[in-house]
Coordinates of C-alpha atoms in Angstrom, one line a residue:
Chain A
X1 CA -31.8 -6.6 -1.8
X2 CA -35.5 -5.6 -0.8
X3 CA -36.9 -1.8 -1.1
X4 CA -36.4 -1.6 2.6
X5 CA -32.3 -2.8 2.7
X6 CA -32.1 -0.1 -0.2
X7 CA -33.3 2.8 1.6
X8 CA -31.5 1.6 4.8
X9 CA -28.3 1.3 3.2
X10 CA -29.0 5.1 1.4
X11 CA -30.0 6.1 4.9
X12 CA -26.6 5.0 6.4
X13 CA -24.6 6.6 3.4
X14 CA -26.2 10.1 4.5
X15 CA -25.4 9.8 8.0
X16 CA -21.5 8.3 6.7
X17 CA -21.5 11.4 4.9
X18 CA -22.8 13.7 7.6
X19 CA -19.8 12.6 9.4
X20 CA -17.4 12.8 6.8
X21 CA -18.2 16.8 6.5
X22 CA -18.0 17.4 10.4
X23 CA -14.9 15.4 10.8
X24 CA -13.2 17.3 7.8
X25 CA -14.3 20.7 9.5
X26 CA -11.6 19.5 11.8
X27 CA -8.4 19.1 9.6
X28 CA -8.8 22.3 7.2
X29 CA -5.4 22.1 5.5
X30 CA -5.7 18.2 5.0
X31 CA -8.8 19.3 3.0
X32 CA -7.0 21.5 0.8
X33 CA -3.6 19.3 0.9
X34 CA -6.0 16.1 -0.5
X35 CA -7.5 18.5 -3.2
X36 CA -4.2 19.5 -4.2
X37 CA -2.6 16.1 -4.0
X38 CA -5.0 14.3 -6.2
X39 CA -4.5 16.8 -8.1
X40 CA -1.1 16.1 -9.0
X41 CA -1.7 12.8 -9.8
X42 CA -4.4 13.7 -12.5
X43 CA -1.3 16.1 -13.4
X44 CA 1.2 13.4 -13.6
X45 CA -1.0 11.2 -15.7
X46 CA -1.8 14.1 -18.0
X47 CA 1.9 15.3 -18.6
X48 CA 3.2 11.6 -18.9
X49 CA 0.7 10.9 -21.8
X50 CA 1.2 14.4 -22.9
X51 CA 4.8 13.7 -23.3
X52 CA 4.3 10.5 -25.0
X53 CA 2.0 11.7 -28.1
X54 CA 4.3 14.5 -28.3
X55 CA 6.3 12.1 -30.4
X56 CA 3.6 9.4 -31.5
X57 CA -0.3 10.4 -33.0
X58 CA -1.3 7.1 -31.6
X59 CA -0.9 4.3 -29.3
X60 CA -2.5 1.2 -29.7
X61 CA -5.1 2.6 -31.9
X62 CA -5.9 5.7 -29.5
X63 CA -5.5 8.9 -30.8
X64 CA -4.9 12.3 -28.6
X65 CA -8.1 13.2 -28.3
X66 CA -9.5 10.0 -27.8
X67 CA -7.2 9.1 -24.7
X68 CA -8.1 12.0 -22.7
X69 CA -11.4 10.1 -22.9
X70 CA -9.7 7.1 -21.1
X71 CA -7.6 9.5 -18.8
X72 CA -10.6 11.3 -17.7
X73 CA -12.7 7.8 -16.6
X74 CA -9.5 7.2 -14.9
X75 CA -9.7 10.1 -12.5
X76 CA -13.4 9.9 -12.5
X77 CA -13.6 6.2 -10.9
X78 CA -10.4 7.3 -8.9
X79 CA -12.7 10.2 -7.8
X80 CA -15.1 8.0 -6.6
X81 CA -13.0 5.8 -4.3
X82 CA -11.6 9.0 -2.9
X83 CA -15.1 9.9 -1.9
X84 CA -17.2 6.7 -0.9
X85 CA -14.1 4.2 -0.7
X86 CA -11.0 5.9 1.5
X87 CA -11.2 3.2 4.2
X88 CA -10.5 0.1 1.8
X89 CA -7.1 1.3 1.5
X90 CA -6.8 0.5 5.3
X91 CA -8.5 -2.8 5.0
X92 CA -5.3 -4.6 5.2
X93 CA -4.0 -3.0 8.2
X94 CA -7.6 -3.1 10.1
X95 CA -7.7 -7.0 9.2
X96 CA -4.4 -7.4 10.7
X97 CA -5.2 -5.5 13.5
X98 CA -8.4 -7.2 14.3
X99 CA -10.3 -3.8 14.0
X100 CA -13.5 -5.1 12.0
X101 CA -15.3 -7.1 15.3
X102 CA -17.8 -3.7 14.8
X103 CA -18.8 -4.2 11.4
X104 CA -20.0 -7.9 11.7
X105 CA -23.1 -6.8 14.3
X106 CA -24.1 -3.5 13.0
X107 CA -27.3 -3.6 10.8
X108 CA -26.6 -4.1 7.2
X109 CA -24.0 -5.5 4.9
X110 CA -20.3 -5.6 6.1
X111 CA -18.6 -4.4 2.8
X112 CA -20.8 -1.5 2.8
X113 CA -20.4 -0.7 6.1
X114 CA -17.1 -0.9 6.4
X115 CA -16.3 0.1 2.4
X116 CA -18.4 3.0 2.6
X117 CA -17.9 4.6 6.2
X118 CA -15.4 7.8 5.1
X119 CA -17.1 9.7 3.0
X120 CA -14.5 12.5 2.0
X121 CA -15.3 16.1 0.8
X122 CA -12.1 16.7 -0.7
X123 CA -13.4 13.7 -2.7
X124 CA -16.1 15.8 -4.1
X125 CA -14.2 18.8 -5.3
X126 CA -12.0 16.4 -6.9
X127 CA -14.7 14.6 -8.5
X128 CA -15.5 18.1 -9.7
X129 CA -12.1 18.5 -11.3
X130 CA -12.4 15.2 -12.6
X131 CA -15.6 15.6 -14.1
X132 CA -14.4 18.7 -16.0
X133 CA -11.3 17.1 -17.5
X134 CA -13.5 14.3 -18.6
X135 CA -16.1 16.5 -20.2
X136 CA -13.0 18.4 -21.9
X137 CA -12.0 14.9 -23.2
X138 CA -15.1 14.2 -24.2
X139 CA -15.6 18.0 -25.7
X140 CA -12.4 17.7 -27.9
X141 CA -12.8 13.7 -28.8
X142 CA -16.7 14.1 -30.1
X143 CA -17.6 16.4 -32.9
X144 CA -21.4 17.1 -31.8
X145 CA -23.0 16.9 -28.0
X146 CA -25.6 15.8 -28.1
X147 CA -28.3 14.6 -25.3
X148 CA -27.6 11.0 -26.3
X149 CA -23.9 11.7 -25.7
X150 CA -24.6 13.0 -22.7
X151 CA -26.8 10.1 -21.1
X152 CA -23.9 7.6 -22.3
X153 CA -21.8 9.2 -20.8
X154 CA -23.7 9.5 -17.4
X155 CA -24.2 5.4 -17.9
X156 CA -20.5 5.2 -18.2
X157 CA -19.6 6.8 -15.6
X158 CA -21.9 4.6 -13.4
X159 CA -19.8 2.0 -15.4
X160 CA -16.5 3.0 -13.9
X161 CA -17.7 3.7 -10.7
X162 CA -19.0 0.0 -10.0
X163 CA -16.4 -1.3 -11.6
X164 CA -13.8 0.5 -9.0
X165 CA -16.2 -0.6 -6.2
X166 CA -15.6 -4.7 -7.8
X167 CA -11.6 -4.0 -7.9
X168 CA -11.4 -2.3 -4.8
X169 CA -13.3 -5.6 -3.4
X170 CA -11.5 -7.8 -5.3
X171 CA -8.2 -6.6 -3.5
X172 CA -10.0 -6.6 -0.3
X173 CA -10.8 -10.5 -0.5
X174 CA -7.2 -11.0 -1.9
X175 CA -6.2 -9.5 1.3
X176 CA -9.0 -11.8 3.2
X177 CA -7.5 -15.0 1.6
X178 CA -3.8 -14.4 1.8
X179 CA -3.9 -13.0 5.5
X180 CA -1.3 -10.2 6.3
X181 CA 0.3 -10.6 3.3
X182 CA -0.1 -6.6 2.1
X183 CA -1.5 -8.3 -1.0
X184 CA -4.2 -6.1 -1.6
X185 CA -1.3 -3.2 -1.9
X186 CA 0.4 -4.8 -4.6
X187 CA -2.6 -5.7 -6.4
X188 CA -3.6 -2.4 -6.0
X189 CA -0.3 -1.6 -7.9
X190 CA -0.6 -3.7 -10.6
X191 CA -4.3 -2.6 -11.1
X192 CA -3.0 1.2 -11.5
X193 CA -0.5 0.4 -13.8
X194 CA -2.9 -1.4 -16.0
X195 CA -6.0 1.4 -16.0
X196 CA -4.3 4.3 -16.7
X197 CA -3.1 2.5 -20.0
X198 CA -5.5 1.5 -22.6
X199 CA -5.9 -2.4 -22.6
X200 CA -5.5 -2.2 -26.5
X201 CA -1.7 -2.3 -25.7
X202 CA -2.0 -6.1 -24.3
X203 CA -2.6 -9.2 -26.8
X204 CA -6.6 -10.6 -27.3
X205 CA -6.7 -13.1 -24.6
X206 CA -5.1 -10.7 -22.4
X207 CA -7.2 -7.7 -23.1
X208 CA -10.1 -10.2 -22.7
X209 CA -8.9 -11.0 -19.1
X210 CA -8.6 -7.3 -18.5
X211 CA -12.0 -6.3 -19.6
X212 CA -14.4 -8.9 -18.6
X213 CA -12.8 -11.1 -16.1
X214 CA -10.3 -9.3 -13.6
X215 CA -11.6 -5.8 -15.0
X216 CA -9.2 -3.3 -14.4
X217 CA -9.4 -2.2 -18.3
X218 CA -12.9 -2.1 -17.8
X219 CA -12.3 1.1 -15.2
X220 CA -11.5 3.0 -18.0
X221 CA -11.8 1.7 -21.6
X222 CA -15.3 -0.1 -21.8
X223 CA -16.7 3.5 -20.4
X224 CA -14.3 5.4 -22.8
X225 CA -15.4 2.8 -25.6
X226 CA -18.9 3.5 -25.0
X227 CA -18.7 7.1 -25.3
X228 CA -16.4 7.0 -28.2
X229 CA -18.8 4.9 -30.1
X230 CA -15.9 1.3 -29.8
X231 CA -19.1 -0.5 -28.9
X232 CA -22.4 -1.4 -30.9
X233 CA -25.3 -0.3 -28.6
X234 CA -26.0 -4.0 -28.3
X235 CA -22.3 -4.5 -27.5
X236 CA -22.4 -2.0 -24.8
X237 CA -25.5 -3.5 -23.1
X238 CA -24.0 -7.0 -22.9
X239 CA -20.9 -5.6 -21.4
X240 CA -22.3 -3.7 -18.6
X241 CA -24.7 -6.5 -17.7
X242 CA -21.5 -8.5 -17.6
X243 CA -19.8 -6.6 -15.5
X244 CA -23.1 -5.8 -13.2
X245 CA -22.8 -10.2 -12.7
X246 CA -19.3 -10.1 -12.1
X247 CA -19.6 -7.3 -9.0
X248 CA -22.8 -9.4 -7.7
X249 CA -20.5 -12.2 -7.6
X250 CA -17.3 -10.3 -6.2
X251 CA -19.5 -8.9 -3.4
X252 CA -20.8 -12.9 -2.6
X253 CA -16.8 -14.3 -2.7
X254 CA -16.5 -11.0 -0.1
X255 CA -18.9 -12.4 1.8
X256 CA -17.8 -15.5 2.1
X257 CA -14.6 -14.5 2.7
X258 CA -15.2 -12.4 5.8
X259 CA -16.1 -15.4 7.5
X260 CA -12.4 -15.9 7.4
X261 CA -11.7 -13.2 9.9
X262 CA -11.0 -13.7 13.3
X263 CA -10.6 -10.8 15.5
X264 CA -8.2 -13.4 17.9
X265 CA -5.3 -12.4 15.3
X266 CA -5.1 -8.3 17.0
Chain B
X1 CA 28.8 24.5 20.9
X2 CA 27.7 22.3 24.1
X3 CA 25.0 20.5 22.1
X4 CA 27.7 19.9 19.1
X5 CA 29.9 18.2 22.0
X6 CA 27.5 16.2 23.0
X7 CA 26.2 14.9 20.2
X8 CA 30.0 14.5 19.3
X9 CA 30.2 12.5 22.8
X10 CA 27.0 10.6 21.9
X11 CA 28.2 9.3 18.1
X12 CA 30.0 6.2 19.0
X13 CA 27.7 5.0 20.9
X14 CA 25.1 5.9 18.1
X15 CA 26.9 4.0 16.0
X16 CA 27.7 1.1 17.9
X17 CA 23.8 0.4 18.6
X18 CA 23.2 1.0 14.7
X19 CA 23.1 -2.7 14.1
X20 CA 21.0 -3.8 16.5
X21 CA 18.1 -0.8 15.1
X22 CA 18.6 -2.4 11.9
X23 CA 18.5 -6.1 13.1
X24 CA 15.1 -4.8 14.4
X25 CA 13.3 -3.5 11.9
X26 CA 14.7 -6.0 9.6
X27 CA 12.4 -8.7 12.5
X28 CA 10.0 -6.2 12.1
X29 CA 9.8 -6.1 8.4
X30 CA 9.8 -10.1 7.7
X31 CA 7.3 -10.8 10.5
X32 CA 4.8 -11.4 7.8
X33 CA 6.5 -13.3 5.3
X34 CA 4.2 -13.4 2.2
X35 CA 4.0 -9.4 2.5
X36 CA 7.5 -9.6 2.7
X37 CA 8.4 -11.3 -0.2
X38 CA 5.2 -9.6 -2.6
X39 CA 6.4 -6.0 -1.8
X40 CA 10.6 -6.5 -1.6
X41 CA 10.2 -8.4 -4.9
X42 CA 7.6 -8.0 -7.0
X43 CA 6.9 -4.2 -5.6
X44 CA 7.4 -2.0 -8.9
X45 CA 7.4 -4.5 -11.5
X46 CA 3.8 -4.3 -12.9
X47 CA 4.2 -0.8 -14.3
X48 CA 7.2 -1.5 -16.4
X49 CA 5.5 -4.1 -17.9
X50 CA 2.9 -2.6 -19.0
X51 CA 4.7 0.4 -20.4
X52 CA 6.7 -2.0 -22.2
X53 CA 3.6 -3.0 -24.1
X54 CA 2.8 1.2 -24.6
X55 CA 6.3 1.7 -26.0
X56 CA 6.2 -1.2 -28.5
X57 CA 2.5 0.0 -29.8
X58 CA 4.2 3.7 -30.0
X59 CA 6.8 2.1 -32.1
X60 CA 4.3 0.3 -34.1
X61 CA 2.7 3.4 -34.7
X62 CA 5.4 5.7 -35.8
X63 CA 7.0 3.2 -37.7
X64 CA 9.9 5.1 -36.2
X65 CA 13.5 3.4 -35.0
X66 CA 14.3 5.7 -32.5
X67 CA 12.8 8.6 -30.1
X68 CA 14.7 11.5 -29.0
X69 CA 17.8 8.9 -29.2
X70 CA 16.1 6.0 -27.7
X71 CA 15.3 2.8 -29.8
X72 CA 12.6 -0.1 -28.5
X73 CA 15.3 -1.7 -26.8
X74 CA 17.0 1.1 -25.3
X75 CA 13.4 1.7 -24.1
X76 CA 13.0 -1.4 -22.2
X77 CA 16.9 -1.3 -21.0
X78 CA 15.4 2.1 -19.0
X79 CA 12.4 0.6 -17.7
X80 CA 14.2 -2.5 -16.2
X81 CA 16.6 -0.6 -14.6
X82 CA 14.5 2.0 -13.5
X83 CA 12.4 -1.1 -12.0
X84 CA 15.5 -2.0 -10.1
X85 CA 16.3 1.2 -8.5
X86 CA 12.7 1.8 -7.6
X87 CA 12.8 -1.0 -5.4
X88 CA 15.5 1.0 -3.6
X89 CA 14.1 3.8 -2.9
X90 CA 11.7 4.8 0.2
X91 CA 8.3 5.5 -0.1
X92 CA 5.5 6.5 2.3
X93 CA 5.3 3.9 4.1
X94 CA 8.7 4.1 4.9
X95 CA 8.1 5.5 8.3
X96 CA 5.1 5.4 10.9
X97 CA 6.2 9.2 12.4
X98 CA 3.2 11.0 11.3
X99 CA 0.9 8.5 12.7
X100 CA 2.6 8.2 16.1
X101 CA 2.7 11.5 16.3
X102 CA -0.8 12.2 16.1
X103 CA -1.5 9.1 18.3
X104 CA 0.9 10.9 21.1
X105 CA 3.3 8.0 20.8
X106 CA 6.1 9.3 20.4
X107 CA 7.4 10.1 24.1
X108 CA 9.0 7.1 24.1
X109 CA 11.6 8.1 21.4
X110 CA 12.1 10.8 23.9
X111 CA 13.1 8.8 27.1
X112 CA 15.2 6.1 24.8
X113 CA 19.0 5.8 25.0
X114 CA 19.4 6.3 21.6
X115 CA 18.7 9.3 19.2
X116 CA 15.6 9.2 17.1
X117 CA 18.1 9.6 13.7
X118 CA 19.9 6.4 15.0
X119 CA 16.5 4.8 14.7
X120 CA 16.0 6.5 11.6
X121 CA 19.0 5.4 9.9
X122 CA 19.1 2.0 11.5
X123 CA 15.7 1.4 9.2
X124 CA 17.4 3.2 6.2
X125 CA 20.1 0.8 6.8
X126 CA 17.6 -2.2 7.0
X127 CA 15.5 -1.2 3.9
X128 CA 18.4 -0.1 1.7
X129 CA 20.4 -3.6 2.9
X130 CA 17.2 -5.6 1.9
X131 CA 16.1 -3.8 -1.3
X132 CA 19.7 -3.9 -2.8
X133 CA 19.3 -7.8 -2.4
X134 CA 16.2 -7.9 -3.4
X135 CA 16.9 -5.3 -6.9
X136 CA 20.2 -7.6 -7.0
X137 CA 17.6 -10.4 -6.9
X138 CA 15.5 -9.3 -9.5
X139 CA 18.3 -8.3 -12.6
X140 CA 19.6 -11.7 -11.7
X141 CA 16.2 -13.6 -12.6
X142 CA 15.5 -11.1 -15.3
X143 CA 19.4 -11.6 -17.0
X144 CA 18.7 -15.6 -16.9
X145 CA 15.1 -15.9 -18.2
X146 CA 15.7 -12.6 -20.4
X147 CA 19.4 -12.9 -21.4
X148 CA 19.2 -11.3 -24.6
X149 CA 16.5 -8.4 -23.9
X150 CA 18.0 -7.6 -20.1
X151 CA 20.4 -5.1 -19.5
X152 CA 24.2 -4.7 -18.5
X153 CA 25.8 -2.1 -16.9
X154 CA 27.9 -0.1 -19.4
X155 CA 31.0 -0.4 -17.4
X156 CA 32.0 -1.2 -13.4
X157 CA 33.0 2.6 -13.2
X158 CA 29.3 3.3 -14.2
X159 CA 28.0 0.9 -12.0
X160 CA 29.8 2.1 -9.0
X161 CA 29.1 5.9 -10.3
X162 CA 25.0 5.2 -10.4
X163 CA 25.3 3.1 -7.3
X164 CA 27.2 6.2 -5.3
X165 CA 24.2 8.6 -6.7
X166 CA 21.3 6.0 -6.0
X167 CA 22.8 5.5 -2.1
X168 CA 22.6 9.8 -1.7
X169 CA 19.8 9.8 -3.5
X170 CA 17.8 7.5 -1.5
X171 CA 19.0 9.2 2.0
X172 CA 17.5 12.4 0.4
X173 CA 14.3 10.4 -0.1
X174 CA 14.2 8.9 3.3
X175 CA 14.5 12.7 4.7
X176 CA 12.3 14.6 2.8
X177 CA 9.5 11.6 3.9
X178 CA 11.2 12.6 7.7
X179 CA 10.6 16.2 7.3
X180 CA 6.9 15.6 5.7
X181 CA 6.1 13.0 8.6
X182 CA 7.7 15.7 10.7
X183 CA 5.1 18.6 9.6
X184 CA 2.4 16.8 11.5
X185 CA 3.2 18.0 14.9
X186 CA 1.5 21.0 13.3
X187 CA -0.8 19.8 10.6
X188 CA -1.6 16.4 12.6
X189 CA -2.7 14.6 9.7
X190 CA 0.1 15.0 6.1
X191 CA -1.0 11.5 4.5
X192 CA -1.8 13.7 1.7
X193 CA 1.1 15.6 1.8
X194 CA 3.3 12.8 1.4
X195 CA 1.7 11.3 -1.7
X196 CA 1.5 15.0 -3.3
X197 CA 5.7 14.5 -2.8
X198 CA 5.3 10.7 -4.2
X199 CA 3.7 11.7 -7.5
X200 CA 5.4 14.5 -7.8
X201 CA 8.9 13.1 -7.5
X202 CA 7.8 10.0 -9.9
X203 CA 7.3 12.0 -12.1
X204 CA 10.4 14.2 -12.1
X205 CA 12.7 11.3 -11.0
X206 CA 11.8 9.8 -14.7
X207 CA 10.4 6.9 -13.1
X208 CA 7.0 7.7 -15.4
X209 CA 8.3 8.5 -18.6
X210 CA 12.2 9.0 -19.4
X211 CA 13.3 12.9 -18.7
X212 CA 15.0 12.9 -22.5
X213 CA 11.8 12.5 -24.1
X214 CA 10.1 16.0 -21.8
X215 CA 10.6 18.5 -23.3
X216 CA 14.1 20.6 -23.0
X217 CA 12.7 23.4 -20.7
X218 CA 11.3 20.5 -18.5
X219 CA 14.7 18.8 -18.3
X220 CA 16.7 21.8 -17.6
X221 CA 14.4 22.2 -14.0
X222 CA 14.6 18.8 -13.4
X223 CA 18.8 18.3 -13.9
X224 CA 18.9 20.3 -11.0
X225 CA 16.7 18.1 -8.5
X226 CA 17.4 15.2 -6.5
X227 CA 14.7 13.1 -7.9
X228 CA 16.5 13.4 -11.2
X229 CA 19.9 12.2 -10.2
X230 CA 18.1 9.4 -8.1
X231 CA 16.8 7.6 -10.9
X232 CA 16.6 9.2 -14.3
X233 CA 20.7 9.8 -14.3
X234 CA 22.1 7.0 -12.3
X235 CA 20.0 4.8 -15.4
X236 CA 21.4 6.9 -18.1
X237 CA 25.3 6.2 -16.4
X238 CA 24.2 2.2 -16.5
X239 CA 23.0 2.6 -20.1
X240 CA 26.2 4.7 -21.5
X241 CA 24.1 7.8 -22.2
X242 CA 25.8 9.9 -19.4
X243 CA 29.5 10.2 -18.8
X244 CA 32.1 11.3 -15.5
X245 CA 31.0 14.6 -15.9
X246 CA 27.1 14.7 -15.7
X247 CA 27.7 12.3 -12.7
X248 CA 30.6 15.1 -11.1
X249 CA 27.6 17.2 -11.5
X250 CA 24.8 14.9 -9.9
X251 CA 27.0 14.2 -6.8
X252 CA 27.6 18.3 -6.6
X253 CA 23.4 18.7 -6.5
X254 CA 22.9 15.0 -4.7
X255 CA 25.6 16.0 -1.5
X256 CA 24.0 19.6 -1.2
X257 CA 20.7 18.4 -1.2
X258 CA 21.8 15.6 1.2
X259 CA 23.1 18.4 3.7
X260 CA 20.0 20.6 2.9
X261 CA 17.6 18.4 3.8
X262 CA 19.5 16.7 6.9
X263 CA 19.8 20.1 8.6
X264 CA 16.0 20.7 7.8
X265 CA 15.1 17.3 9.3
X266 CA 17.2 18.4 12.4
X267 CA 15.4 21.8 12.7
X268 CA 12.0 20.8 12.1
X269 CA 12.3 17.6 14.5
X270 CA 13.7 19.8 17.2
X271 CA 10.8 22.8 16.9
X272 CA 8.2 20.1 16.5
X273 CA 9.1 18.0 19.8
X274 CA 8.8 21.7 21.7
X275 CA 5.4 21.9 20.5
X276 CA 4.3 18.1 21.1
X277 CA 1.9 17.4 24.0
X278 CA 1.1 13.4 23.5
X279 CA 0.5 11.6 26.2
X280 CA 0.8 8.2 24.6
X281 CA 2.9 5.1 25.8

């Protein structure tokens, strides 16, 4: 993507944005409703894992402290898909519909046109909340903050953040290929239930899979593992430039895709 | 007294065009067969998988045999059935009200010959006929590939008695999603609302973690909500842990609940329509 592109797309993101805050002037209580909703999901996923080391000090060599760390990515990536990413959970039903026709003529890429177009406010306090849980984590995991903690963690974040943009894609183009099937919901399902867990639990090949090739683990534990110290510096770099292929790659198959749709079907 | 005479009036008629609703939205639901057959089969399987895998590595851990009463096995036994009831029960998708509200669509319901609950419950009907199959469906594959891991119902009383408290417990579901979808013919948008009442319920319905292993002051709030006697108690019946008087008890907080929430639906359907202004089709 040339200089230009960039700061077209940025430019489009600001105006997405501008619209997200005037159309959420409109529904005030949804505001506050989404805030507290979210919120009891980060609640749920606290008090499950809460519960479980209750009566264990570890699980699958992740200790307390160390999987609040892993929670608080969680929420962090989920965060971000609240803020930037709310539309792709109607992707399906727009495909279906025949409601993309728009998206295909209007200057610059489809995925981030269409991926990127409801920017959410409630999204940002949430990210807030987020944030603060994951720098509790982080407080109570790490004996000494220091700056270098501090820009890892800011890397990581970046980390879990385009990783969500690759699943959330990936699900998408499931959803391309296997038309009106409501795939992408039940991949979005099985991707939950595998990121809010650490992918330590699963066997080598498995975890493998998780982390670097489908990455759902990747939302959460290479970011947590980087901040933790699991990775050698080296370690870490290969990874992320991994996973920055794999979303170039996601984002191409996306692409191609798309040409799949026909606006006939609505 | 007129209006309970005429619904009176109006019930076997109701009834009689029950069928057809459900014949509908059963159409209406297989129209697309590949979403179809992903969400009525495989739709809450991934998570009790993986928790599997988190139980055996907190076993591994501990070095432990049991939790609060609960081995490995027992474990697993709770998360497979838990997997089948899930299946049964309705989530937010369940029903399109909210949007058609907001869209104005929802005139038509007005001008039908048929009451909006009929429509209601002919979907219930359709979902709870196709999910029991489709639960029925999945312990059947699971006892044949998994014979020695899967689990059996304790006895047929405790399968009837678990079955009686997952069919009330899933009508309370399907209303308190009615009432929620209802709210938006003053909040126009409660998307968020209803999956605040999603997590929420997971959680306290033991479908996340099993109630016995909260914490007693946790369980003691929770006995006395629907969600509980749902899923967390009609499991507990199937696996032996619960006996005829915990489920006396759960039909006694299941049936008020049941009337509760019905005569909430009714009000807040009724107030709502005097407020709604849609033009739609």
């Amino acid at each position: 993507m040339s200089a230009n592109a960039f700061v077209q797309h940025l430019r489009i993101a600001g105006q997405y944005a501008r619209i997200g805050v005037i159309r959420k002037s409109q529904f005030r209580v949804e505001f506050w409703s989404q805030v507290v909703m979210d919120c009891c999901w980060y609640a749920s996923h606290v008090a499950v894992f809460e519960v479980l080391y209750a009566h264990v000090d570890d699980i699958a060599g992740w200790n307390r402290e160390q999987f609040r760390v892993l929670l608080g990515f969680l929420f962090v990536s989920d965060a971000f898909m609240m803020v930037w990413l709310g539309q792709m959970w109607r992707f399906w039903r727009d495909l279906k519909d025949g409601k993309l026709d728009s998206f295909r003529v209007r200057p610059g890429a489809t995925l981030f046109l269409y991926g990127f177009q409801q920017f959410s406010v409630e999204g940002c306090v949430n990210m807030a909340v987020a944030m603060t849980y994951l720098a509790y984590g982080i407080g109570r995991a790490c004996e000494h903050v220091t700056l270098g903690l501090v820009l890892v963690t800011l890397i990581a974040v970046a980390v879990s953040w385009w990783v969500r943009t690759i699943l959330v894609t990936f699900y998408g183009l499931v959803d391309l290929w296997l038309l009106g099937s409501d795939a992408g919901q039940f991949v979005n399902e099985a991707i939950h239930a595998v990121a809010d867990r650490p992918a330590d639990v699963f066997g080598a090949r498995v975890r493998t899979f998780l982390l670097y090739i489908l990455p759902v683990g990747a939302l959460t534990q290479v970011p947590a593992g980087m901040v933790l110290g699991r990775y050698t510096p080296l370690g870490a770099v290969v990874a992320v430039g991994w996973l920055g292929m794999l979303g170039v790659g996601m984002f191409a198959a996306w692409n191609r895709g798309f040409r799949r749709y026909e606006s006939a079907m609505g | 007294m007129s209006r309970a005479r005429a619904l009176a009036a109006s019930l076997p008629e109701e009834l009689h065009l029950l069928p057809y609703v459900a014949a509908y939205e059963w159409r209406k639901a297989t129209a697309f067969r590949a979403g179809f057959v992903l969400n009525a089969l495989l739709r809450g399987v991934p998570r009790p998988v993986v928790m599997t895998l988190v139980y055996l590595a907190m076993f591994r851990s501990t070095g432990a045999a049991e939790i609060r009463g609960y081995t490995f096995v027992d474990l697993v036994h709770f998360l497979v059935w838990t997997a089948a009831i899930q299946k049964c029960i309705p989530d937010w998708r369940s029903l399109d009200l909210a949007e058609q509200i907001f869209d104005g669509y929802v005139t038509k319901y007005l001008v039908m010959p048929v009451s909006y609950f009929t429509l209601l419950w002919g979907r219930f009907l359709q979902f709870t006929a196709v999910q029991l199959l489709a639960a029925a469906a999945f312990w059947c594959a699971g006892a044949l590939v998994l014979h020695s891991w899967w689990p059996q119902p304790v006895s047929a009383v405790a399968l009837a008695q678990a079955a009686t408290l997952l069919a009330l417990g899933t009508g309370c579901y399907l209303l308190t999603y009615f009432i929620l979808n209802c709210l938006a013919f003053w909040l126009d948008v409660v998307w968020s609302l209803l999956n605040m009442f999603m997590f929420v319920a997971a959680f306290m319905s033991g479908m996340l973690v099993p109630v016995a292993l909260m914490p007693r002051a946790v369980r003691g709030v929770l006995e006395v909500t629907f969600p509980y006697w749902t899923v967390n108690a009609p499991v507990e019946l199937l696996l032996g842990r619960l006996g005829p008087a915990d489920f006396r008890f759960g039909l006694a907080v299941l049936a008020t609940s049941f009337v509760a929430l019905h005569g909430l639906a009714f009000v807040t359907w009724r107030r709502g329509l005097r407020r709604y202004a849609g033009v739609g089709t």
